[in-house]
């Protein structure tokens, strides 16, 4: 079903239509996104005063730069960082265990984006990108040795989205990640594998990411 919807959207975007001023050759593009996520958990088991406390913070800022080379067609590059901090504390049989994990990932994404205008303020788009990622993971604790691992991933991704212009130069955009398709290879945490369709997620904050975008037109 998702593949059918994406194919249908691709055909719709490729169909020739009216061109908005923001989508003409020479217009430059800058997009910025930052997502926050996290939780705090405290669990008591009522046996030998066992208790587990944990918290997670995830920060994901990204930037996109582009330029329209044809009507409704833009090329560009995306830069992203994903920082995840996890802290844990376990009390078991009066012994306290502390642990901390830090994961930092950097991504580079050259892309081509095709637009289809729906009205003077609305447009849909399809983003085709190559995604390259490098990650560094560090884990430490008072009862365990410090470990460090590096990983990488590379693949291609198709992501549809929608843009709404608040002013002729400024728009809010949403990537429809729940419809995206992805395939590639990754080597993370000692495991190597091929992946397909890994962009599927039930997390609403990842399904609908909102981006602030500036379309810098020539005067």
Coordinates of N, CA and C in Angstrom, one line a residue:
X1 N 0.8 -1.2 0.0 CA 0.0 0.0 0.0 C 0.9 1.3 0.0
X2 N 1.9 1.3 0.9 CA 2.7 2.4 0.9 C 3.5 2.7 -0.4
X3 N 4.0 1.6 -1.0 CA 4.7 1.7 -2.3 C 3.7 2.3 -3.4
X4 N 2.4 1.8 -3.3 CA 1.5 2.3 -4.3 C 1.2 3.8 -4.1
X5 N 1.1 4.2 -2.9 CA 0.9 5.7 -2.6 C 2.1 6.5 -3.1
X6 N 3.3 6.0 -2.8 CA 4.5 6.7 -3.2 C 4.6 6.8 -4.7
X7 N 4.3 5.7 -5.4 CA 4.4 5.7 -6.9 C 3.4 6.7 -7.4
X8 N 2.2 6.7 -6.9 CA 1.1 7.6 -7.3 C 1.5 9.0 -7.1
X9 N 2.1 9.3 -6.0 CA 2.6 10.7 -5.7 C 3.7 11.1 -6.6
X10 N 4.6 10.2 -6.9 CA 5.7 10.5 -7.9 C 5.1 10.8 -9.3
X11 N 4.2 10.1 -9.7 CA 3.6 10.3 -11.0 C 2.9 11.7 -11.0
X12 N 2.2 12.0 -9.9 CA 1.5 13.3 -9.8 C 2.5 14.4 -9.8
X13 N 3.6 14.3 -9.1 CA 4.6 15.4 -9.1 C 5.2 15.6 -10.4
X14 N 5.5 14.5 -11.1 CA 6.1 14.6 -12.4 C 5.2 15.2 -13.5
X15 N 3.9 15.2 -13.3 CA 3.0 15.7 -14.3 C 3.2 17.2 -14.4
X16 N 3.3 17.8 -15.6 CA 3.6 19.2 -15.7 C 2.4 20.0 -15.2
X17 N 2.7 21.1 -14.5 CA 1.7 22.0 -14.0 C 2.2 23.4 -13.8
X18 N 1.5 24.3 -13.2 CA 1.9 25.7 -13.0 C 3.1 25.8 -12.1
X19 N 3.9 26.8 -12.3 CA 5.1 27.0 -11.6 C 5.0 28.2 -10.7
X20 N 5.3 28.0 -9.4 CA 5.2 29.1 -8.5 C 6.6 29.9 -8.6
X21 N 6.5 31.2 -8.2 CA 7.7 32.0 -8.3 C 8.9 31.4 -7.4
X22 N 8.5 30.8 -6.3 CA 9.5 30.2 -5.4 C 10.2 29.0 -6.0
X23 N 9.6 28.4 -7.1 CA 10.1 27.1 -7.6 C 10.7 27.3 -9.0
X24 N 11.2 28.5 -9.3 CA 11.8 28.7 -10.6 C 13.4 28.7 -10.5
X25 N 14.0 28.5 -11.7 CA 15.5 28.4 -11.7 C 16.2 29.6 -11.0
X26 N 17.2 29.3 -10.3 CA 18.0 30.4 -9.6 C 17.6 30.7 -8.2
X27 N 16.4 30.2 -7.8 CA 16.0 30.4 -6.4 C 16.9 29.6 -5.5
X28 N 17.4 30.1 -4.4 CA 18.2 29.4 -3.4 C 17.4 29.0 -2.2
X29 N 17.8 27.9 -1.6 CA 17.0 27.3 -0.5 C 17.8 27.0 0.7
X30 N 17.3 27.4 1.9 CA 17.9 27.0 3.2 C 16.8 26.5 4.1
X31 N 17.0 25.3 4.6 CA 16.0 24.7 5.5 C 16.7 24.3 6.8
X32 N 16.0 24.4 8.0 CA 16.5 24.1 9.3 C 15.5 23.3 10.1
X33 N 15.9 22.3 10.7 CA 15.1 21.4 11.6 C 15.8 21.1 12.9
X34 N 15.1 21.0 14.0 CA 15.6 20.5 15.2 C 14.5 19.8 15.9
X35 N 14.8 18.5 16.3 CA 13.9 17.7 17.0 C 14.4 17.3 18.4
X36 N 13.5 17.3 19.4 CA 13.9 16.8 20.7 C 13.0 15.7 21.1
X37 N 13.6 14.7 21.9 CA 12.8 13.6 22.4 C 13.5 13.1 23.6
X38 N 12.7 12.4 24.5 CA 13.3 11.9 25.7 C 12.3 11.3 26.7
X39 N 12.8 10.7 27.7 CA 11.9 10.1 28.7 C 12.7 10.0 30.1
X40 N 11.9 9.9 31.2 CA 12.5 9.7 32.5 C 11.7 8.6 33.2
X41 N 12.4 7.6 33.6 CA 11.7 6.4 34.2 C 12.3 6.0 35.5
X42 N 11.4 5.7 36.5 CA 11.8 5.3 37.8 C 10.9 4.1 38.2
X43 N 11.5 2.9 38.4 CA 10.8 1.7 38.7 C 11.3 1.1 40.0
X44 N 10.3 0.7 40.9 CA 10.6 0.0 42.2 C 10.0 -1.4 42.0
X45 N 10.8 -2.4 42.5 CA 10.4 -3.8 42.4 C 10.0 -4.4 43.7
X46 N 10.2 -3.7 44.8 CA 9.7 -4.1 46.1 C 10.4 -5.3 46.7
X47 N 11.6 -5.7 46.1 CA 12.3 -6.8 46.6 C 13.7 -6.4 46.8
X48 N 14.2 -6.5 48.1 CA 15.6 -6.1 48.5 C 15.8 -4.6 48.0
X49 N 14.7 -3.8 48.1 CA 14.8 -2.4 47.7 C 15.3 -2.2 46.3
X50 N 15.1 -3.1 45.4 CA 15.5 -3.0 44.1 C 14.8 -1.8 43.4
X51 N 15.7 -1.0 42.7 CA 15.1 0.2 42.0 C 16.0 0.5 40.8
X52 N 15.3 0.9 39.7 CA 15.9 1.2 38.4 C 15.5 2.6 38.0
X53 N 16.4 3.5 37.8 CA 16.2 4.8 37.2 C 16.9 5.0 35.9
X54 N 16.2 5.6 34.9 CA 16.9 5.8 33.7 C 16.2 7.0 33.0
X55 N 17.0 7.7 32.1 CA 16.5 8.8 31.4 C 17.3 8.8 30.0
X56 N 16.6 9.3 29.0 CA 17.1 9.5 27.7 C 16.8 10.8 27.1
X57 N 17.8 11.4 26.5 CA 17.6 12.7 25.8 C 18.1 12.5 24.3
X58 N 17.3 12.9 23.4 CA 17.7 12.8 21.9 C 17.5 14.2 21.3
X59 N 18.6 14.7 20.7 CA 18.6 16.0 20.0 C 19.0 15.7 18.5
X60 N 18.2 16.2 17.6 CA 18.5 16.0 16.2 C 18.4 17.2 15.3
X61 N 19.4 18.1 15.3 CA 19.4 19.3 14.4 C 19.9 18.9 13.0
X62 N 19.4 19.6 12.0 CA 19.8 19.4 10.6 C 19.6 20.7 9.8
X63 N 20.4 20.8 8.8 CA 20.4 21.9 7.8 C 20.3 21.4 6.4
X64 N 19.6 22.1 5.5 CA 19.6 21.7 4.1 C 19.9 23.0 3.3
X65 N 20.6 22.8 2.2 CA 20.9 23.9 1.3 C 20.6 23.4 -0.1
X66 N 20.1 24.3 -0.9 CA 19.7 23.9 -2.3 C 19.6 25.0 -3.2
X67 N 19.4 24.7 -4.5 CA 19.2 25.7 -5.6 C 18.4 25.0 -6.7
X68 N 17.4 25.8 -7.2 CA 16.6 25.3 -8.3 C 17.4 25.4 -9.6
X69 N 17.5 24.3 -10.3 CA 18.2 24.2 -11.5 C 17.3 24.2 -12.7
X70 N 16.0 23.9 -12.4 CA 14.9 23.9 -13.4 C 13.7 24.2 -12.7
X71 N 12.6 24.5 -13.5 CA 11.3 24.7 -12.9 C 10.9 23.5 -12.1
X72 N 10.5 23.7 -10.8 CA 10.1 22.7 -9.9 C 11.1 21.7 -9.5
X73 N 12.4 21.9 -9.9 CA 13.5 20.9 -9.5 C 14.6 21.6 -8.8
X74 N 15.0 21.0 -7.7 CA 16.1 21.6 -6.9 C 17.1 20.5 -6.6
X75 N 18.4 20.9 -6.6 CA 19.4 20.0 -6.1 C 20.0 20.6 -4.8
X76 N 20.6 19.8 -3.9 CA 21.1 20.3 -2.7 C 21.8 19.3 -1.9
X77 N 22.1 19.7 -0.7 CA 22.8 18.8 0.3 C 22.3 19.1 1.7
X78 N 22.2 18.0 2.4 CA 21.7 18.1 3.8 C 22.8 17.6 4.8
X79 N 22.9 18.3 5.9 CA 23.8 18.0 7.0 C 23.0 17.8 8.3
X80 N 23.3 16.7 8.9 CA 22.5 16.4 10.2 C 23.4 15.8 11.3
X81 N 22.9 16.0 12.5 CA 23.6 15.4 13.7 C 22.5 14.8 14.6
X82 N 22.7 13.6 15.1 CA 21.8 13.0 16.0 C 22.6 12.6 17.3
X83 N 22.2 13.2 18.4 CA 22.9 13.0 19.7 C 21.9 12.3 20.7
X84 N 22.3 11.2 21.2 CA 21.5 10.4 22.1 C 22.3 10.2 23.4
X85 N 21.7 10.7 24.5 CA 22.4 10.5 25.8 C 21.5 9.6 26.7
X86 N 22.0 8.5 27.2 CA 21.2 7.6 28.1 C 21.9 7.4 29.4
X87 N 21.3 7.7 30.5 CA 21.8 7.5 31.9 C 21.0 6.5 32.6
X88 N 21.6 5.6 33.4 CA 20.9 4.6 34.1 C 21.5 4.4 35.5
X89 N 20.7 4.1 36.5 CA 21.1 3.8 37.9 C 20.3 2.7 38.4
X90 N 20.9 1.6 38.9 CA 20.3 0.5 39.4 C 20.7 0.2 40.8
X91 N 19.8 0.0 41.7 CA 20.0 -0.4 43.1 C 19.6 -1.8 43.3
X92 N 20.5 -2.7 43.5 CA 20.1 -4.1 43.7 C 20.9 -4.7 44.8
X93 N 20.2 -5.3 45.8 CA 20.9 -5.8 47.0 C 21.9 -4.9 47.6
X94 N 21.4 -3.6 47.7 CA 22.2 -2.5 48.3 C 23.5 -2.2 47.5
X95 N 23.6 -2.7 46.3 CA 24.7 -2.3 45.4 C 24.2 -1.4 44.4
X96 N 24.9 -0.2 44.2 CA 24.5 0.7 43.2 C 25.3 0.6 41.9
X97 N 24.7 0.5 40.8 CA 25.3 0.5 39.5 C 24.9 1.7 38.7
X98 N 26.0 2.4 38.2 CA 25.8 3.6 37.3 C 26.2 3.2 35.9
X99 N 25.5 3.7 34.9 CA 25.9 3.5 33.5 C 25.5 4.7 32.7
X100 N 26.3 5.0 31.7 CA 26.0 6.1 30.8 C 26.4 5.7 29.3
X101 N 25.6 6.0 28.4 CA 25.8 5.7 27.0 C 25.6 7.0 26.2
X102 N 26.6 7.3 25.3 CA 26.5 8.5 24.4 C 26.7 8.0 23.0
X103 N 25.7 8.4 22.2 CA 25.8 8.1 20.7 C 25.7 9.3 19.9
X104 N 26.7 9.6 19.1 CA 26.6 10.8 18.2 C 26.8 10.3 16.8
X105 N 25.8 10.7 15.9 CA 25.8 10.3 14.5 C 25.8 11.6 13.6
X106 N 26.6 11.5 12.6 CA 26.7 12.7 11.6 C 26.3 12.1 10.3
X107 N 25.5 12.9 9.6 CA 25.0 12.5 8.3 C 25.2 13.5 7.2
X108 N 25.4 13.0 6.0 CA 25.6 13.9 4.8 C 24.7 13.3 3.7
X109 N 23.8 14.2 3.1 CA 22.8 13.7 2.2 C 22.6 14.6 1.0
X110 N 23.3 14.3 -0.1 CA 23.0 15.0 -1.4 C 21.7 14.5 -1.9
X111 N 20.9 15.5 -2.4 CA 19.5 15.1 -2.8 C 19.1 15.9 -4.1
X112 N 18.0 15.4 -4.7 CA 17.3 16.0 -5.8 C 15.8 16.1 -5.3
X113 N 15.2 17.2 -5.4 CA 13.8 17.4 -5.0 C 12.9 17.9 -6.1
X114 N 11.8 17.2 -6.3 CA 10.8 17.6 -7.4 C 9.6 18.1 -6.7
X115 N 9.1 19.3 -7.1 CA 7.9 19.9 -6.6 C 6.7 19.9 -7.5
X116 N 5.5 19.9 -7.0 CA 4.3 20.1 -7.7 C 3.4 21.1 -7.0
X117 N 3.2 22.3 -7.5 CA 2.4 23.3 -6.8 C 0.9 22.9 -6.9
X118 N 0.3 23.1 -5.8 CA -1.2 22.9 -5.6 C -2.0 24.1 -5.6
X119 N -1.4 25.2 -5.2 CA -2.1 26.5 -5.1 C -1.0 27.6 -4.9
X120 N -1.3 28.9 -4.8 CA -0.3 29.9 -4.5 C 0.5 29.7 -3.2
X121 N 0.0 28.9 -2.3 CA 0.7 28.7 -1.0 C 1.1 27.3 -0.7
X122 N 0.5 26.3 -1.4 CA 0.8 24.9 -1.1 C 1.5 24.2 -2.3
X123 N 2.4 23.3 -1.9 CA 3.0 22.4 -2.9 C 3.4 21.1 -2.2
X124 N 3.5 20.0 -3.0 CA 4.0 18.7 -2.5 C 5.3 18.5 -3.2
X125 N 6.2 17.7 -2.6 CA 7.5 17.4 -3.2 C 7.9 15.9 -2.9
X126 N 8.8 15.5 -3.7 CA 9.4 14.2 -3.5 C 10.9 14.4 -3.5
X127 N 11.5 13.9 -2.4 CA 12.9 14.1 -2.1 C 13.7 12.8 -2.3
X128 N 14.6 12.8 -3.3 CA 15.4 11.6 -3.6 C 16.8 11.9 -3.1
X129 N 17.3 11.1 -2.1 CA 18.6 11.4 -1.5 C 19.5 10.2 -1.3
X130 N 20.8 10.4 -1.3 CA 21.8 9.5 -0.9 C 22.2 9.8 0.6
X131 N 22.1 8.9 1.5 CA 22.3 9.2 2.9 C 23.6 8.5 3.4
X132 N 24.6 9.2 3.8 CA 25.8 8.7 4.4 C 25.9 9.1 5.8
X133 N 26.2 8.1 6.7 CA 26.1 8.3 8.1 C 27.4 7.7 8.8
X134 N 28.0 8.5 9.7 CA 29.0 8.0 10.6 C 28.6 8.1 12.0
X135 N 28.8 7.1 12.9 CA 28.3 7.2 14.3 C 29.4 6.8 15.2
X136 N 29.4 7.4 16.4 CA 30.4 7.0 17.5 C 29.6 6.8 18.8
X137 N 29.9 5.6 19.4 CA 29.1 5.2 20.6 C 30.1 5.0 21.7
X138 N 29.8 5.5 22.9 CA 30.6 5.3 24.1 C 29.8 4.9 25.3
X139 N 30.2 3.8 25.9 CA 29.4 3.4 27.1 C 30.4 3.2 28.3
X140 N 30.0 3.6 29.5 CA 30.8 3.6 30.7 C 29.9 3.3 31.9
X141 N 30.5 2.8 33.0 CA 29.8 2.6 34.2 C 30.8 2.3 35.3
X142 N 30.2 2.3 36.6 CA 31.1 2.1 37.7 C 31.5 0.6 37.9
X143 N 30.7 -0.3 37.2 CA 31.0 -1.7 37.4 C 31.5 -2.3 36.1
X144 N 31.6 -1.5 35.0 CA 31.9 -2.0 33.7 C 33.0 -1.2 33.1
X145 N 33.9 -1.8 32.2 CA 34.9 -1.0 31.6 C 34.3 -0.1 30.5
X146 N 35.0 1.0 30.2 CA 34.5 1.9 29.1 C 34.7 1.3 27.8
X147 N 33.7 1.3 26.9 CA 33.8 0.8 25.6 C 33.4 1.8 24.5
X148 N 34.1 1.8 23.4 CA 33.9 2.7 22.3 C 33.8 2.0 21.0
X149 N 32.8 2.3 20.2 CA 32.6 1.7 18.9 C 32.2 2.7 17.9
X150 N 32.6 2.5 16.7 CA 32.3 3.3 15.5 C 31.5 2.5 14.5
X151 N 30.7 3.2 13.8 CA 29.9 2.6 12.8 C 29.6 3.5 11.6
X152 N 29.1 2.9 10.6 CA 28.7 3.7 9.4 C 27.6 3.1 8.7
X153 N 26.9 3.9 7.8 CA 25.8 3.4 7.0 C 25.7 4.2 5.7
X154 N 25.2 3.6 4.7 CA 25.0 4.3 3.4 C 23.9 3.7 2.7
X155 N 23.1 4.6 2.0 CA 21.9 4.1 1.3 C 21.2 5.2 0.5
X156 N 20.1 4.8 0.0 CA 19.3 5.8 -0.8 C 17.9 5.9 -0.1
X157 N 17.2 7.0 -0.3 CA 15.9 7.2 0.4 C 15.0 8.1 -0.5
X158 N 13.8 7.7 -0.5 CA 12.7 8.5 -1.2 C 11.7 9.0 -0.1
X159 N 11.5 10.3 0.0 CA 10.7 10.8 1.0 C 9.8 11.9 0.4
X160 N 8.4 11.7 0.5 CA 7.5 12.8 0.0 C 7.3 13.8 1.1
X161 N 6.8 15.0 0.8 CA 6.5 16.0 1.8 C 5.6 17.1 1.2
X162 N 5.3 18.0 2.1 CA 4.4 19.1 1.7 C 5.0 20.4 2.2
X163 N 4.8 21.5 1.5 CA 5.3 22.8 1.8 C 4.1 23.8 1.9
X164 N 4.1 24.7 2.9 CA 3.2 25.8 3.0 C 3.9 27.1 3.2
X165 N 3.7 28.1 2.2 CA 4.3 29.4 2.3 C 3.6 30.4 3.1
X166 N 4.2 30.8 4.2 CA 3.6 31.9 5.0 C 3.8 33.2 4.4
X167 N 5.0 33.4 3.8 CA 5.3 34.6 3.0 C 6.0 34.1 1.7
X168 N 6.2 34.9 0.7 CA 6.8 34.4 -0.5 C 8.2 33.9 -0.3
X169 N 8.9 34.2 0.8 CA 10.2 33.8 1.1 C 10.3 32.7 2.2
X170 N 9.3 32.6 3.0 CA 9.4 31.7 4.1 C 8.2 30.7 4.1
X171 N 8.6 29.4 4.4 CA 7.6 28.3 4.3 C 7.9 27.3 5.5
X172 N 6.8 26.7 5.9 CA 6.9 25.5 6.8 C 6.7 24.3 6.0
X173 N 7.6 23.3 6.2 CA 7.5 22.0 5.5 C 7.5 20.8 6.4
X174 N 6.9 19.8 5.9 CA 6.8 18.5 6.7 C 7.2 17.4 5.7
X175 N 8.2 16.6 6.2 CA 8.6 15.4 5.5 C 7.6 14.3 6.0
X176 N 7.0 13.6 5.0 CA 6.0 12.5 5.4 C 6.8 11.2 5.5
X177 N 7.5 11.1 6.6 CA 8.4 10.0 6.8 C 7.7 8.6 6.8
X178 N 6.4 8.6 7.2 CA 5.7 7.3 7.3 C 5.5 6.7 5.9
X179 N 5.7 7.5 4.8 CA 5.6 7.1 3.4 C 6.9 6.8 2.7
X180 N 8.0 7.1 3.4 CA 9.3 7.0 2.8 C 9.8 5.6 2.6
X181 N 10.7 5.4 1.6 CA 11.3 4.1 1.3 C 12.8 4.3 1.4
X182 N 13.5 3.3 2.0 CA 14.9 3.4 2.1 C 15.6 2.0 1.9
X183 N 16.8 2.0 1.4 CA 17.5 0.8 1.3 C 19.0 1.1 1.3
X184 N 19.8 0.2 1.9 CA 21.2 0.5 2.0 C 22.0 -0.6 2.8
X185 N 23.1 -0.2 3.3 CA 24.0 -1.1 4.1 C 24.5 -0.4 5.3
X186 N 24.6 -1.1 6.4 CA 25.1 -0.5 7.6 C 25.9 -1.4 8.4
X187 N 26.9 -0.8 9.1 CA 27.8 -1.6 10.0 C 27.8 -0.8 11.4
X188 N 26.9 -1.3 12.3 CA 26.7 -0.6 13.6 C 26.8 -1.5 14.7
X189 N 27.5 -1.1 15.8 CA 27.5 -1.9 17.0 C 27.9 -3.4 16.8
X190 N 28.9 -3.5 15.9 CA 29.5 -4.9 15.6 C 28.6 -5.7 14.7
X191 N 27.5 -5.2 14.2 CA 26.7 -6.0 13.3 C 26.7 -5.3 11.9
X192 N 26.8 -6.2 10.8 CA 26.7 -5.7 9.5 C 25.5 -6.3 8.8
X193 N 24.7 -5.4 8.1 CA 23.6 -6.0 7.4 C 23.1 -5.0 6.4
X194 N 22.3 -5.5 5.5 CA 21.5 -4.7 4.5 C 20.2 -4.4 5.1
X195 N 19.7 -3.2 4.7 CA 18.3 -2.8 5.2 C 17.5 -2.3 4.1
X196 N 16.2 -2.5 4.3 CA 15.2 -2.0 3.3 C 14.0 -1.5 4.0
X197 N 13.5 -0.3 3.6 CA 12.3 0.2 4.2 C 12.5 0.5 5.7
X198 N 13.7 0.9 6.1 CA 14.0 1.1 7.5 C 13.4 2.4 8.0
X199 N 12.9 3.3 7.1 CA 12.4 4.6 7.5 C 11.0 4.5 8.2
X200 N 10.4 3.3 8.1 CA 9.0 3.1 8.7 C 9.1 3.3 10.2
X201 N 8.2 4.1 10.8 CA 8.2 4.4 12.2 C 6.8 4.7 12.7
X202 N 6.5 4.3 13.9 CA 5.2 4.6 14.5 C 5.3 5.9 15.4
X203 N 6.5 6.4 15.5 CA 6.8 7.6 16.3 C 6.3 8.9 15.6
X204 N 5.3 9.6 16.1 CA 4.7 10.7 15.4 C 5.7 11.8 15.2
X205 N 6.6 12.0 16.2 CA 7.6 13.1 16.0 C 8.6 12.8 14.9
X206 N 8.7 11.5 14.5 CA 9.6 11.2 13.4 C 8.8 11.1 12.1
X207 N 7.5 10.7 12.2 CA 6.6 10.6 11.0 C 6.3 11.9 10.4
X208 N 6.2 13.0 11.2 CA 5.9 14.3 10.6 C 6.9 15.3 11.2
X209 N 8.1 15.4 10.6 CA 9.1 16.4 11.0 C 8.8 17.7 10.4
X210 N 8.8 18.8 11.1 CA 8.5 20.1 10.6 C 9.8 20.9 10.4
X211 N 10.0 21.5 9.3 CA 11.2 22.2 8.9 C 10.8 23.7 8.5
X212 N 11.6 24.6 9.0 CA 11.5 26.0 8.6 C 12.4 26.2 7.3
X213 N 11.8 26.8 6.3 CA 12.5 26.9 5.0 C 12.5 28.3 4.4
X214 N 13.6 28.8 3.9 CA 13.7 30.1 3.3 C 14.0 29.9 1.8
X215 N 13.1 30.5 0.9 CA 13.3 30.5 -0.5 C 13.8 31.9 -1.0
X216 N 15.1 32.0 -1.3 CA 15.7 33.3 -1.5 C 15.7 33.6 -3.0
X217 N 14.7 34.4 -3.4 CA 14.5 34.7 -4.8 C 15.4 35.9 -5.2
X218 N 15.7 35.9 -6.5 CA 16.4 37.1 -7.1 C 15.5 38.3 -7.1
X219 N 16.1 39.4 -6.9 CA 15.3 40.7 -6.9 C 15.1 41.1 -8.3

